[in-house]
Amino acid sequence: MNAFVDRFANSSSVPGVQMRSRDAVPADSDDLDNGLVLSAWGSEAGFGNIAQGAPTFSMPLVIDPAAFLRLHTDDHADPSCRIKLAHGTTTIAFKYQGGVIVAADARATMGSYIGSGTVKKIIEINPYLLGTMAGGGGDCSYWETYLGMHCRLHELRNHERISVAAASKYLSNLLYSYKGTGLSVNTPLIFASQGPAVYYVDADGTRMKGDLFSVGSGSTFAYGVLDQGYRSDLSDAEAYELARRSIHAAGHRDAFSGNQCNVYHVKQDGWTFIGNYDLSELHYEGVGNSGGYGYEMRTAGQSSSE
Amino acid sequence: MDPSHRIVPAAATKTASIQDTANTLGLHDTLRYGPRSLATETRTRTELPSRLSKWEETQDNAKLTMLRNVHGLHAPARLLMERNIVSHSPHMPALPQTNLHLDILMGRDETLSPGDFFSGMENGHSLDIHTDMERKLRM
């Protein structure tokens, strides 16, 4: 009954100030608390439209919204497009005897403009699950937050932590239902958790398990270093060094990656943040007493011309 | 629906959502509803299907809004409450369901329409009596 009264409470035909959000409880359910609207009480906890369950996205009123989006945001097809999404990245994750190492650079480019050099591309979904951001940063962080909510719900329902296989399956199913809409701007992600396990999840619906992955525009450079240095019996220090060197190589050569490098280590009981390194410092000085990573530093004095 | 004097449904805003087919996990339920592609759904929908499906509701809303403006809040509230009471069917969700009282209240007891002969074709045989009963009893 409250719903009927609320519906016609304003006397004019213009729906004036209403406490109800657009997609709240439908008016013809007669639950006792359908007058209570979550947004009015501020209990969305900062999650915005995710708090009401599966989110609804308005699309532009054109015949083909995905093509419309691509027309305005696809930097490859048309460099003079008006909307430059923040992307361009190098992220790596590899599995070894001591767990999983996840590392990423920190540069965000929009077209040819460097938007930021301090982006956190490794998203901490919960204390034992990490996802990385590659491709469109907004889409990645939004959907990974959504995934984090559902991982927690899984934990509460089943009294045990969600496995990384299940979490990545969840995410790949979710991205598959939006496949082709252009909502996910090709967001490859890497999952790492206790297990240890690394999964690559893509907006096309790809989901692959592997030992090491590198994703992003600088991934080819990172793969070069990673492949030559990877062994499954690395020690912790060697693994951190390998991660830093891979990201440095990608940041050095790829225009869309660089600035800083963040390294995380995922162990049985959760992840720990290892460190944030500036790539130019790594290039010229390196870490600790190892020399600089750059070519000139490593080969100083070895050439006959010096 | 919001109170409005519109007699013709407005063009629907395009939305992409898996809310209507989502299960408790928050994902599209492929087992129950089959594969689904939001991309094709948002691409090719003209406004005709939504206009036709919201026709009766829009007309009804216009009449209720006019009642509210002329007679006051009680007029639409009573009508809607009566319809609500009458919709509580005591039967199991078996297939042909006719609600004569609701037809009388909605003013279609003396008319014949294709819906009277072809009812039940949209949803067909429901595969799951349990969810139907759940949905019914939760009301």
Tab-separated table of N, CA and C in Angstrom, chain A residues 142-279:
chain	number	residue	atom	x	y	z
A	142	TYR	N	36.244	-1.472	-11.875
A	142	TYR	CA	34.822	-1.657	-11.573
A	142	TYR	C	34.478	-3.124	-11.450
A	143	TRP	N	34.845	-3.908	-12.451
A	143	TRP	CA	34.435	-5.308	-12.425
A	143	TRP	C	35.196	-6.104	-11.376
A	144	GLU	N	36.410	-5.685	-11.087
A	144	GLU	CA	37.121	-6.406	-10.036
A	144	GLU	C	36.558	-6.083	-8.667
A	145	THR	N	36.051	-4.886	-8.492
A	145	THR	CA	35.344	-4.589	-7.238
A	145	THR	C	34.106	-5.460	-7.127
A	146	TYR	N	33.375	-5.579	-8.226
A	146	TYR	CA	32.176	-6.411	-8.245
A	146	TYR	C	32.543	-7.858	-7.919
A	147	LEU	N	33.641	-8.310	-8.518
A	147	LEU	CA	34.105	-9.666	-8.241
A	147	LEU	C	34.459	-9.821	-6.779
A	148	GLY	N	35.100	-8.810	-6.198
A	148	GLY	CA	35.458	-8.874	-4.789
A	148	GLY	C	34.241	-9.031	-3.906
A	149	MET	N	33.163	-8.319	-4.264
A	149	MET	CA	31.921	-8.458	-3.494
A	149	MET	C	31.424	-9.882	-3.546
A	150	HIS	N	31.424	-10.467	-4.740
A	150	HIS	CA	30.880	-11.814	-4.861
A	150	HIS	C	31.793	-12.871	-4.283
A	151	CYS	N	33.085	-12.608	-4.265
A	151	CYS	CA	33.979	-13.534	-3.571
A	151	CYS	C	33.649	-13.546	-2.091
A	152	ARG	N	33.385	-12.367	-1.549
A	152	ARG	CA	33.042	-12.294	-0.130
A	152	ARG	C	31.717	-12.982	0.143
A	153	LEU	N	30.749	-12.803	-0.766
A	153	LEU	CA	29.462	-13.472	-0.586
A	153	LEU	C	29.628	-14.980	-0.637
A	154	HIS	N	30.497	-15.435	-1.516
A	154	HIS	CA	30.784	-16.863	-1.605
A	154	HIS	C	31.346	-17.379	-0.287
A	155	GLU	N	32.271	-16.585	0.265
A	155	GLU	CA	32.852	-16.968	1.549
A	155	GLU	C	31.795	-17.070	2.629
A	156	LEU	N	30.890	-16.112	2.646
A	156	LEU	CA	29.875	-16.116	3.691
A	156	LEU	C	28.900	-17.256	3.504
A	157	ARG	N	28.587	-17.584	2.269
A	157	ARG	CA	27.609	-18.649	2.037
A	157	ARG	C	28.210	-20.018	2.273
A	158	ASN	N	29.455	-20.203	1.844
A	158	ASN	CA	30.033	-21.547	1.860
A	158	ASN	C	31.033	-21.785	2.979
A	159	HIS	N	31.278	-20.779	3.792
A	159	HIS	CA	32.184	-20.901	4.937
A	159	HIS	C	33.582	-21.326	4.532
A	160	GLU	N	33.955	-21.021	3.319
A	160	GLU	CA	35.341	-21.261	2.938
A	160	GLU	C	35.704	-20.265	1.844
A	161	ARG	N	36.992	-20.021	1.743
A	161	ARG	CA	37.426	-19.036	0.772
A	161	ARG	C	37.179	-19.515	-0.639
A	162	ILE	N	36.937	-18.585	-1.510
A	162	ILE	CA	36.723	-18.949	-2.901
A	162	ILE	C	38.075	-19.324	-3.507
A	163	SER	N	38.082	-20.357	-4.314
A	163	SER	CA	39.333	-20.742	-4.967
A	163	SER	C	39.582	-19.792	-6.124
A	164	VAL	N	40.835	-19.699	-6.528
A	164	VAL	CA	41.134	-18.756	-7.595
A	164	VAL	C	40.547	-19.242	-8.911
A	165	ALA	N	40.420	-20.552	-9.086
A	165	ALA	CA	39.777	-21.061	-10.295
A	165	ALA	C	38.324	-20.602	-10.351
A	166	ALA	N	37.634	-20.664	-9.217
A	166	ALA	CA	36.235	-20.237	-9.194
A	166	ALA	C	36.120	-18.735	-9.408
A	167	ALA	N	37.011	-17.975	-8.785
A	167	ALA	CA	36.930	-16.520	-8.940
A	167	ALA	C	37.185	-16.119	-10.386
A	168	SER	N	38.179	-16.747	-11.005
A	168	SER	CA	38.449	-16.380	-12.392
A	168	SER	C	37.322	-16.858	-13.308
A	169	LYS	N	36.703	-17.991	-12.973
A	169	LYS	CA	35.571	-18.468	-13.761
A	169	LYS	C	34.403	-17.508	-13.650
A	170	TYR	N	34.203	-17.038	-12.434
A	170	TYR	CA	33.154	-16.059	-12.205
A	170	TYR	C	33.370	-14.838	-13.090
A	171	LEU	N	34.597	-14.336	-13.042
A	171	LEU	CA	34.876	-13.132	-13.807
A	171	LEU	C	34.762	-13.376	-15.299
A	172	SER	N	35.217	-14.530	-15.756
A	172	SER	CA	35.142	-14.754	-17.199
A	172	SER	C	33.691	-14.915	-17.646
A	173	ASN	N	32.842	-15.538	-16.826
A	173	ASN	CA	31.419	-15.624	-17.171
A	173	ASN	C	30.790	-14.254	-17.218
A	174	LEU	N	31.176	-13.433	-16.265
A	174	LEU	CA	30.635	-12.087	-16.216
A	174	LEU	C	31.035	-11.302	-17.459
A	175	LEU	N	32.305	-11.364	-17.817
A	175	LEU	CA	32.758	-10.619	-18.977
A	175	LEU	C	32.154	-11.195	-20.242
A	176	TYR	N	31.902	-12.509	-20.252
A	176	TYR	CA	31.313	-13.093	-21.440
A	176	TYR	C	29.912	-12.576	-21.680
A	177	SER	N	29.159	-12.321	-20.628
A	177	SER	CA	27.800	-11.831	-20.865
A	177	SER	C	27.820	-10.418	-21.434
A	178	TYR	N	28.911	-9.697	-21.243
A	178	TYR	CA	29.018	-8.376	-21.840
A	178	TYR	C	29.873	-8.375	-23.091
A	179	LYS	N	30.158	-9.534	-23.609
A	179	LYS	CA	31.055	-9.646	-24.749
A	179	LYS	C	30.482	-8.936	-25.954
A	180	GLY	N	31.309	-8.169	-26.621
A	180	GLY	CA	30.875	-7.501	-27.834
A	180	GLY	C	30.218	-6.159	-27.583
A	181	THR	N	29.864	-5.854	-26.325
A	181	THR	CA	29.217	-4.565	-26.098
A	181	THR	C	30.213	-3.431	-26.077
A	182	GLY	N	31.496	-3.765	-25.961
A	182	GLY	CA	32.471	-2.699	-25.839
A	182	GLY	C	32.512	-2.133	-24.437
A	183	LEU	N	31.699	-2.696	-23.533
A	183	LEU	CA	31.737	-2.223	-22.144
A	183	LEU	C	33.088	-2.543	-21.536
A	184	SER	N	33.515	-3.778	-21.745
A	184	SER	CA	34.850	-4.120	-21.278
A	184	SER	C	35.785	-3.790	-22.415
A	185	VAL	N	36.641	-2.869	-22.170
A	185	VAL	CA	37.489	-2.442	-23.266
A	185	VAL	C	38.700	-3.343	-23.329
A	186	ASN	N	38.464	-4.594	-23.612
A	186	ASN	CA	39.529	-5.586	-23.678
A	186	ASN	C	40.397	-5.549	-22.429
A	187	THR	N	39.880	-6.039	-21.339
A	187	THR	CA	40.604	-5.940	-20.079
A	187	THR	C	41.179	-7.285	-19.679
A	188	PRO	N	42.367	-7.579	-20.096
A	188	PRO	CA	42.989	-8.808	-19.631
A	188	PRO	C	43.428	-8.646	-18.188
A	189	LEU	N	43.244	-9.664	-17.422
A	189	LEU	CA	43.592	-9.580	-16.010
A	189	LEU	C	44.366	-10.818	-15.630
A	190	ILE	N	45.051	-10.735	-14.548
A	190	ILE	CA	45.789	-11.902	-14.068
A	190	ILE	C	45.348	-12.125	-12.638
A	191	PHE	N	45.048	-13.326	-12.304
A	191	PHE	CA	44.661	-13.647	-10.939
A	191	PHE	C	45.742	-14.416	-10.243
A	192	ALA	N	45.948	-14.082	-9.015
A	192	ALA	CA	46.923	-14.849	-8.268
A	192	ALA	C	46.375	-15.065	-6.881
A	193	SER	N	46.499	-16.228	-6.349
A	193	SER	CA	46.012	-16.441	-4.999
A	193	SER	C	46.779	-17.620	-4.426
A	194	GLN	N	46.408	-17.993	-3.222
A	194	GLN	CA	47.052	-19.197	-2.694
A	194	GLN	C	46.653	-20.334	-3.580
A	195	GLY	N	47.432	-21.294	-3.712
A	195	GLY	CA	47.233	-22.376	-4.689
A	195	GLY	C	48.555	-22.995	-5.020
A	196	PRO	N	49.499	-22.272	-5.575
A	196	PRO	CA	49.375	-20.958	-6.199
A	196	PRO	C	48.849	-21.096	-7.613
A	197	ALA	N	48.176	-20.083	-8.115
A	197	ALA	CA	47.642	-20.204	-9.462
A	197	ALA	C	47.554	-18.837	-10.106
A	198	VAL	N	47.823	-18.813	-11.372
A	198	VAL	CA	47.705	-17.577	-12.138
A	198	VAL	C	46.755	-17.844	-13.294
A	199	TYR	N	45.757	-16.992	-13.432
A	199	TYR	CA	44.806	-17.129	-14.527
A	199	TYR	C	44.806	-15.866	-15.348
A	200	TYR	N	44.675	-16.034	-16.624
A	200	TYR	CA	44.530	-14.888	-17.513
A	200	TYR	C	43.078	-14.846	-17.960
A	201	VAL	N	42.412	-13.717	-17.713
A	201	VAL	CA	40.999	-13.582	-18.072
A	201	VAL	C	40.867	-12.399	-19.007
A	202	ASP	N	40.102	-12.579	-20.054
A	202	ASP	CA	40.024	-11.577	-21.099
A	202	ASP	C	38.569	-11.187	-21.327
A	203	ALA	N	38.360	-10.029	-21.922
A	203	ALA	CA	36.992	-9.606	-22.197
A	203	ALA	C	36.379	-10.372	-23.351
A	204	ASP	N	37.152	-11.140	-24.099
A	204	ASP	CA	36.557	-11.972	-25.145
A	204	ASP	C	36.009	-13.266	-24.590
A	205	GLY	N	36.236	-13.504	-23.290
A	205	GLY	CA	35.786	-14.759	-22.703
A	205	GLY	C	36.895	-15.767	-22.535
A	206	THR	N	38.132	-15.377	-22.843
A	206	THR	CA	39.264	-16.279	-22.645
A	206	THR	C	39.538	-16.431	-21.159
A	207	ARG	N	39.836	-17.635	-20.760
A	207	ARG	CA	40.290	-17.849	-19.387
A	207	ARG	C	41.303	-18.967	-19.441
A	208	MET	N	42.554	-18.630	-19.111
A	208	MET	CA	43.605	-19.629	-19.238
A	208	MET	C	44.404	-19.698	-17.952
A	209	LYS	N	44.750	-20.903	-17.591
A	209	LYS	CA	45.614	-21.081	-16.423
A	209	LYS	C	47.032	-21.274	-16.927
A	210	GLY	N	47.988	-20.705	-16.227
A	210	GLY	CA	49.360	-20.874	-16.705
A	210	GLY	C	50.358	-20.608	-15.608
A	211	ASP	N	51.628	-20.750	-15.953
A	211	ASP	CA	52.688	-20.501	-14.986
A	211	ASP	C	53.138	-19.059	-15.003
A	212	LEU	N	53.163	-18.479	-16.187
A	212	LEU	CA	53.550	-17.075	-16.226
A	212	LEU	C	52.813	-16.368	-17.345
A	213	PHE	N	52.385	-15.158	-17.057
A	213	PHE	CA	51.683	-14.357	-18.046
A	213	PHE	C	52.216	-12.943	-17.997
A	214	SER	N	52.201	-12.319	-19.152
A	214	SER	CA	52.473	-10.897	-19.192
A	214	SER	C	51.458	-10.289	-20.129
A	215	VAL	N	50.867	-9.207	-19.698
A	215	VAL	CA	49.748	-8.648	-20.427
A	215	VAL	C	49.963	-7.166	-20.618
A	216	GLY	N	49.607	-6.678	-21.805
A	216	GLY	CA	49.664	-5.242	-22.022
A	216	GLY	C	50.514	-4.909	-23.220
A	217	SER	N	50.630	-3.617	-23.446
A	217	SER	CA	51.365	-3.186	-24.625
A	217	SER	C	52.851	-3.491	-24.498
A	218	GLY	N	53.360	-3.543	-23.292
A	218	GLY	CA	54.774	-3.829	-23.101
A	218	GLY	C	55.043	-5.286	-22.799
A	219	SER	N	54.041	-6.134	-23.030
A	219	SER	CA	54.194	-7.525	-22.613
A	219	SER	C	55.259	-8.248	-23.402
A	220	THR	N	55.447	-7.907	-24.662
A	220	THR	CA	56.457	-8.612	-25.462
A	220	THR	C	57.841	-8.370	-24.896
A	221	PHE	N	58.084	-7.143	-24.454
A	221	PHE	CA	59.399	-6.857	-23.873
A	221	PHE	C	59.570	-7.585	-22.545
A	222	ALA	N	58.493	-7.608	-21.764
A	222	ALA	CA	58.585	-8.284	-20.470
A	222	ALA	C	58.746	-9.789	-20.652
A	223	TYR	N	58.075	-10.351	-21.653
A	223	TYR	CA	58.206	-11.792	-21.896
A	223	TYR	C	59.654	-12.168	-22.206
A	224	GLY	N	60.323	-11.287	-22.945
A	224	GLY	CA	61.702	-11.602	-23.282
A	224	GLY	C	62.551	-11.839	-22.049
A	225	VAL	N	62.446	-10.917	-21.114
A	225	VAL	CA	63.232	-11.050	-19.891
A	225	VAL	C	62.713	-12.179	-19.017
A	226	LEU	N	61.415	-12.295	-18.944
A	226	LEU	CA	60.797	-13.297	-18.067
A	226	LEU	C	61.122	-14.704	-18.537
A	227	ASP	N	61.042	-14.941	-19.824
A	227	ASP	CA	61.267	-16.285	-20.336
A	227	ASP	C	62.693	-16.728	-20.136
A	228	GLN	N	63.642	-15.790	-20.258
A	228	GLN	CA	65.024	-16.240	-20.127
A	228	GLN	C	65.422	-16.414	-18.665
A	229	GLY	N	64.700	-15.788	-17.757
A	229	GLY	CA	65.109	-15.892	-16.360
A	229	GLY	C	64.250	-16.787	-15.516
A	230	TYR	N	63.176	-17.316	-16.077
A	230	TYR	CA	62.208	-18.023	-15.244
A	230	TYR	C	62.618	-19.461	-14.990
A	231	ARG	N	62.535	-19.846	-13.717
A	231	ARG	CA	62.664	-21.261	-13.336
A	231	ARG	C	61.653	-21.463	-12.230
A	232	SER	N	61.157	-22.669	-12.057
A	232	SER	CA	60.163	-22.806	-10.997
A	232	SER	C	60.820	-22.878	-9.627
A	233	ASP	N	62.139	-23.062	-9.549
A	233	ASP	CA	62.764	-23.140	-8.226
A	233	ASP	C	63.543	-21.872	-7.894
A	234	LEU	N	63.040	-20.742	-8.293
A	234	LEU	CA	63.657	-19.464	-7.935
A	234	LEU	C	63.538	-19.242	-6.442
A	235	SER	N	64.502	-18.524	-5.887
A	235	SER	CA	64.333	-18.105	-4.503
A	235	SER	C	63.513	-16.824	-4.501
A	236	ASP	N	63.108	-16.387	-3.317
A	236	ASP	CA	62.278	-15.190	-3.241
A	236	ASP	C	63.000	-13.976	-3.807
A	237	ALA	N	64.263	-13.797	-3.398
A	237	ALA	CA	65.002	-12.618	-3.855
A	237	ALA	C	65.185	-12.651	-5.368
A	238	GLU	N	65.476	-13.841	-5.889
A	238	GLU	CA	65.641	-13.952	-7.343
A	238	GLU	C	64.336	-13.659	-8.060
A	239	ALA	N	63.230	-14.090	-7.474
A	239	ALA	CA	61.939	-13.858	-8.119
A	239	ALA	C	61.619	-12.362	-8.151
A	240	TYR	N	61.899	-11.652	-7.046
A	240	TYR	CA	61.640	-10.206	-7.038
A	240	TYR	C	62.506	-9.524	-8.083
A	241	GLU	N	63.753	-9.980	-8.165
A	241	GLU	CA	64.670	-9.366	-9.121
A	241	GLU	C	64.186	-9.594	-10.545
A	242	LEU	N	63.727	-10.808	-10.824
A	242	LEU	CA	63.232	-11.110	-12.169
A	242	LEU	C	62.036	-10.236	-12.508
A	243	ALA	N	61.130	-10.054	-11.545
A	243	ALA	CA	59.952	-9.223	-11.792
A	243	ALA	C	60.368	-7.787	-12.092
A	244	ARG	N	61.288	-7.271	-11.285
A	244	ARG	CA	61.709	-5.882	-11.506
A	244	ARG	C	62.377	-5.722	-12.859
A	245	ARG	N	63.221	-6.674	-13.215
A	245	ARG	CA	63.918	-6.565	-14.496
A	245	ARG	C	62.954	-6.638	-15.661
A	246	SER	N	61.932	-7.481	-15.553
A	246	SER	CA	60.963	-7.578	-16.655
A	246	SER	C	60.210	-6.278	-16.831
A	247	ILE	N	59.744	-5.726	-15.730
A	247	ILE	CA	58.985	-4.484	-15.840
A	247	ILE	C	59.899	-3.360	-16.315
A	248	HIS	N	61.143	-3.382	-15.874
A	248	HIS	CA	62.058	-2.337	-16.320
A	248	HIS	C	62.280	-2.428	-17.811
A	249	ALA	N	62.458	-3.647	-18.326
A	249	ALA	CA	62.677	-3.807	-19.761
A	249	ALA	C	61.482	-3.281	-20.540
A	250	ALA	N	60.287	-3.606	-20.073
A	250	ALA	CA	59.088	-3.135	-20.766
A	250	ALA	C	58.961	-1.630	-20.648
A	251	GLY	N	59.219	-1.102	-19.474
A	251	GLY	CA	59.087	0.340	-19.296
A	251	GLY	C	60.099	1.111	-20.106
A	252	HIS	N	61.267	0.508	-20.302
A	252	HIS	CA	62.326	1.184	-21.046
A	252	HIS	C	61.976	1.274	-22.515
A	253	ARG	N	61.466	0.175	-23.080
A	253	ARG	CA	61.273	0.135	-24.526
A	253	ARG	C	59.873	0.508	-24.967
A	254	ASP	N	58.867	0.232	-24.169
A	254	ASP	CA	57.495	0.511	-24.583
A	254	ASP	C	57.139	1.936	-24.190
A	255	ALA	N	56.595	2.678	-25.126
A	255	ALA	CA	56.256	4.067	-24.814
A	255	ALA	C	55.099	4.171	-23.846
A	256	PHE	N	54.244	3.148	-23.813
A	256	PHE	CA	53.044	3.247	-22.991
A	256	PHE	C	53.227	2.647	-21.611
A	257	SER	N	54.410	2.197	-21.287
A	257	SER	CA	54.646	1.666	-19.937
A	257	SER	C	55.840	2.381	-19.356
A	258	GLY	N	55.861	2.470	-18.051
A	258	GLY	CA	57.029	3.068	-17.442
A	258	GLY	C	56.725	3.683	-16.100
A	259	ASN	N	57.520	4.645	-15.766
A	259	ASN	CA	57.423	5.436	-14.541
A	259	ASN	C	57.784	4.675	-13.280
A	260	GLN	N	56.941	3.727	-12.860
A	260	GLN	CA	57.243	3.021	-11.617
A	260	GLN	C	56.885	1.562	-11.776
A	261	CYS	N	57.316	0.779	-10.800
A	261	CYS	CA	57.042	-0.653	-10.832
A	261	CYS	C	56.581	-1.056	-9.439
A	262	ASN	N	55.458	-1.772	-9.382
A	262	ASN	CA	54.961	-2.278	-8.097
A	262	ASN	C	55.072	-3.783	-8.117
A	263	VAL	N	55.574	-4.340	-7.029
A	263	VAL	CA	55.750	-5.793	-6.959
A	263	VAL	C	54.993	-6.323	-5.752
A	264	TYR	N	54.249	-7.382	-5.956
A	264	TYR	CA	53.522	-8.047	-4.872
A	264	TYR	C	53.912	-9.520	-4.854
A	265	HIS	N	53.848	-10.093	-3.683
A	265	HIS	CA	54.151	-11.515	-3.530
A	265	HIS	C	52.948	-12.180	-2.890
A	266	VAL	N	52.406	-13.186	-3.552
A	266	VAL	CA	51.244	-13.872	-3.005
A	266	VAL	C	51.691	-15.202	-2.447
A	267	LYS	N	51.422	-15.376	-1.172
A	267	LYS	CA	51.817	-16.626	-0.507
A	267	LYS	C	50.568	-17.383	-0.066
A	268	GLN	N	50.774	-18.429	0.669
A	268	GLN	CA	49.667	-19.280	1.098
A	268	GLN	C	48.632	-18.512	1.914
A	269	ASP	N	49.119	-17.606	2.766
A	269	ASP	CA	48.187	-16.940	3.669
A	269	ASP	C	47.792	-15.555	3.180
A	270	GLY	N	48.132	-15.217	1.949
A	270	GLY	CA	47.724	-13.909	1.458
A	270	GLY	C	48.850	-13.229	0.711
A	271	TRP	N	48.585	-12.020	0.278
A	271	TRP	CA	49.602	-11.317	-0.497
A	271	TRP	C	50.298	-10.298	0.385
A	272	THR	N	51.538	-9.971	-0.004
A	272	THR	CA	52.252	-8.869	0.663
A	272	THR	C	52.813	-7.963	-0.415
A	273	PHE	N	52.835	-6.698	-0.102
A	273	PHE	CA	53.374	-5.715	-1.020
A	273	PHE	C	54.877	-5.663	-0.830
A	274	ILE	N	55.614	-5.905	-1.895
A	274	ILE	CA	57.068	-5.965	-1.746
A	274	ILE	C	57.674	-4.579	-1.876
A	275	GLY	N	57.294	-3.852	-2.907
A	275	GLY	CA	57.873	-2.518	-2.995
A	275	GLY	C	57.460	-1.793	-4.256
A	276	ASN	N	57.688	-0.506	-4.230
A	276	ASN	CA	57.444	0.350	-5.370
A	276	ASN	C	58.787	0.911	-5.794
A	277	TYR	N	59.140	0.728	-7.044
A	277	TYR	CA	60.465	1.137	-7.511
A	277	TYR	C	60.312	2.100	-8.661
A	278	ASP	N	61.100	3.127	-8.657
A	278	ASP	CA	61.088	4.052	-9.771
A	278	ASP	C	61.937	3.461	-10.886
A	279	LEU	N	61.407	3.459	-12.104
A	279	LEU	CA	62.121	2.755	-13.173
A	279	LEU	C	63.413	3.450	-13.579
